[in-house]
mmCIF file of C-alpha atoms in Angstrom:
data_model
loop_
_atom_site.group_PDB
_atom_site.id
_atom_site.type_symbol
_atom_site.label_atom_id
_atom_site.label_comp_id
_atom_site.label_asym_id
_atom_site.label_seq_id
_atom_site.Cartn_x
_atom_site.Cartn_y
_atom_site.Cartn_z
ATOM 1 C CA UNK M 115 0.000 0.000 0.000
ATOM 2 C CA UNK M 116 2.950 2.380 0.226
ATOM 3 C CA UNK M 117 4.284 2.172 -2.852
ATOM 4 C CA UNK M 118 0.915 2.315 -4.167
ATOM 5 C CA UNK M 119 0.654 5.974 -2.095
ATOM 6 C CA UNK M 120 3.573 7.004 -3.368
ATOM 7 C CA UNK M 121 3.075 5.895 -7.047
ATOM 8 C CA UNK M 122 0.075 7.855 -6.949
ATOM 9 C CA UNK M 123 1.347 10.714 -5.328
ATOM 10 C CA UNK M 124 4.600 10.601 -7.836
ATOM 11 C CA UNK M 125 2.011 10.277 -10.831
ATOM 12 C CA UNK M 126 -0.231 13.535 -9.251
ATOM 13 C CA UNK M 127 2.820 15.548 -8.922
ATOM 14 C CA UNK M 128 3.701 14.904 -12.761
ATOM 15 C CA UNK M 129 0.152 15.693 -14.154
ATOM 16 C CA UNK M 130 0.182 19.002 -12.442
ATOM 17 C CA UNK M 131 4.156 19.819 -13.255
ATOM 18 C CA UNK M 132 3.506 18.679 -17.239
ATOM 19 C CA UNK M 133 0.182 20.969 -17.194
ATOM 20 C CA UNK M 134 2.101 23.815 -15.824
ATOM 21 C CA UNK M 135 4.891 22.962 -18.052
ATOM 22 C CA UNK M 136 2.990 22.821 -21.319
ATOM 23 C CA UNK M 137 0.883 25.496 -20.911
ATOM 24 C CA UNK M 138 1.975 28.076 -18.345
ATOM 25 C CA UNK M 139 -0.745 30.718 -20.071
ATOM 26 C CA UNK M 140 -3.287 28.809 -19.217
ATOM 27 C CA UNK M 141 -2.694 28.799 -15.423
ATOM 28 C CA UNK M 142 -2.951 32.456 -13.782
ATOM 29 C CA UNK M 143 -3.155 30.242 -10.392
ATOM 30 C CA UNK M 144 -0.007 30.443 -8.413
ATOM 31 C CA UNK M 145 2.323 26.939 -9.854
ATOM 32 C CA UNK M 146 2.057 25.225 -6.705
ATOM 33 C CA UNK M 147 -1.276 25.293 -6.028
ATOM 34 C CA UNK M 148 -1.636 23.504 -9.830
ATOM 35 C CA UNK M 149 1.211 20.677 -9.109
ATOM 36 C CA UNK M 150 -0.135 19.968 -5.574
ATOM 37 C CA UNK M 151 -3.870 20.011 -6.862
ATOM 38 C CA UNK M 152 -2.891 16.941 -9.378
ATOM 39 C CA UNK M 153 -0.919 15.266 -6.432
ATOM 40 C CA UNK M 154 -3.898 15.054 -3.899
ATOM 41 C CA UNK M 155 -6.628 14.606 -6.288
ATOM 42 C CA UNK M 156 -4.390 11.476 -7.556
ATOM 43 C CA UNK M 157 -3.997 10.381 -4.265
ATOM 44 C CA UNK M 158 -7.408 11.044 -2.847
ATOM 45 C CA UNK M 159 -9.073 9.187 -6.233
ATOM 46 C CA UNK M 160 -6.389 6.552 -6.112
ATOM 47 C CA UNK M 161 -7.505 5.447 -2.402
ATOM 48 C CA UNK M 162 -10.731 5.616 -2.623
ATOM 49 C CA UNK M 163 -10.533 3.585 -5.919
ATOM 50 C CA UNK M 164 -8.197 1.179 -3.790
ATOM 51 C CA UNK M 165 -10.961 0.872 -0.875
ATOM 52 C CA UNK M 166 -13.962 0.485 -3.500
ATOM 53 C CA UNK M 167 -12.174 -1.943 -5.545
ATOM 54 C CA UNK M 168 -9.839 -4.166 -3.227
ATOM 55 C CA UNK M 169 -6.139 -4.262 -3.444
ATOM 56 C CA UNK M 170 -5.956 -6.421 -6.191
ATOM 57 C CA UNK M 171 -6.534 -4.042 -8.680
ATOM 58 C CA UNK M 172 -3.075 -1.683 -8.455
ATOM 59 C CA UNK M 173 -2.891 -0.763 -11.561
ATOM 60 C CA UNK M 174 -6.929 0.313 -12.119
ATOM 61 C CA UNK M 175 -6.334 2.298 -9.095
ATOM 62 C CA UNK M 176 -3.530 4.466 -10.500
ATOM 63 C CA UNK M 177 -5.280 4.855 -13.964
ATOM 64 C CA UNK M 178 -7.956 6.544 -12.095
ATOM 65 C CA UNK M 179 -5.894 8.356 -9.686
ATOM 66 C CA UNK M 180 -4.371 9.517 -12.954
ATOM 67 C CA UNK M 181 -6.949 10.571 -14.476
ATOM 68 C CA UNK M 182 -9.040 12.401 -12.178
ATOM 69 C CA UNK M 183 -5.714 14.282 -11.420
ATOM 70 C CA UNK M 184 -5.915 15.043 -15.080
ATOM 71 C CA UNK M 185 -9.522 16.464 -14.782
ATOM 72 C CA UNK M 186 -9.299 18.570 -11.645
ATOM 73 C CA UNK M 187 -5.916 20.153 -12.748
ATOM 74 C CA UNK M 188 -7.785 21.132 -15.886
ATOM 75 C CA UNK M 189 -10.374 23.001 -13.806
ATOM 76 C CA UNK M 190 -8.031 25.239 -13.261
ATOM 77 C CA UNK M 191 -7.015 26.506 -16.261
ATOM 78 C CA UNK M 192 -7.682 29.870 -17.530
ATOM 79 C CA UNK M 193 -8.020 29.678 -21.387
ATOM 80 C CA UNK M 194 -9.941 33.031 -21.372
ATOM 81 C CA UNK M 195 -7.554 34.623 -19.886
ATOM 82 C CA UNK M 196 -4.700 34.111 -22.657
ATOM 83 C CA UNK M 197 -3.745 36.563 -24.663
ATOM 84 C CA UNK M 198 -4.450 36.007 -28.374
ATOM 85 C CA UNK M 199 -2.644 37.168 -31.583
ATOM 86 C CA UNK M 200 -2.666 40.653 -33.001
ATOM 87 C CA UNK M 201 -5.768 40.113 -34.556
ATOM 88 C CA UNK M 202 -7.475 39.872 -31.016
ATOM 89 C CA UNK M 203 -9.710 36.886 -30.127
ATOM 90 C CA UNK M 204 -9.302 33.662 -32.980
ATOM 91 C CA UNK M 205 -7.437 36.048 -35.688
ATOM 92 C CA UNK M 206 -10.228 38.100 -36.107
ATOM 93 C CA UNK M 207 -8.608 41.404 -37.370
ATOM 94 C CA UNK M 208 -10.955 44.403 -37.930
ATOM 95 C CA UNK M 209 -11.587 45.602 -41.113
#
């Protein structure tokens, strides 16, 4: 169980860190609030998976810790907020 923890932990911290790497625009929020939110949401989903499931399942329960770390870091991200081209929102330039 605590490799498992730390697996999923290891696997939060990397959702958040890639989404903050990728696109830095899209996340006003301050950086570690974005890596730690995929690192407990991983863990938290992981666990519960883990209790719900049984512990034969390991890998199941890091594919959804995964994932869900995916979706909650993606909450929040600010795509209105980024600045667009010249043209202002989707190249529109005024005539």
């Amino acid at each position: 169980m605590l490799a498992e923890t730390l697996v999923l932990a290891l696997a939060g911290l990397l959702v958040g860190a890639a989404a903050v790497a990728a696109l830095p625009e899209y996340f006003p929020s301050p950086r570690p609030l974005t890596v730690l939110t995929g690192a407990v949401s991983a863990l938290v989903a992981g666990l519960v998976t883990r209790a719900a499931l049984g512990s034969e399942h390991p890998a199941l329960s890091t594919g959804v810790g995964v994932v869900t770390a995916g979706l909650l870091v993606s909450v929040l991200a600010r795509p209105d907020r980024v600045r667009r081209g010249r043209g202002g929102p989707q190249g529109h330039r005024p005539a």
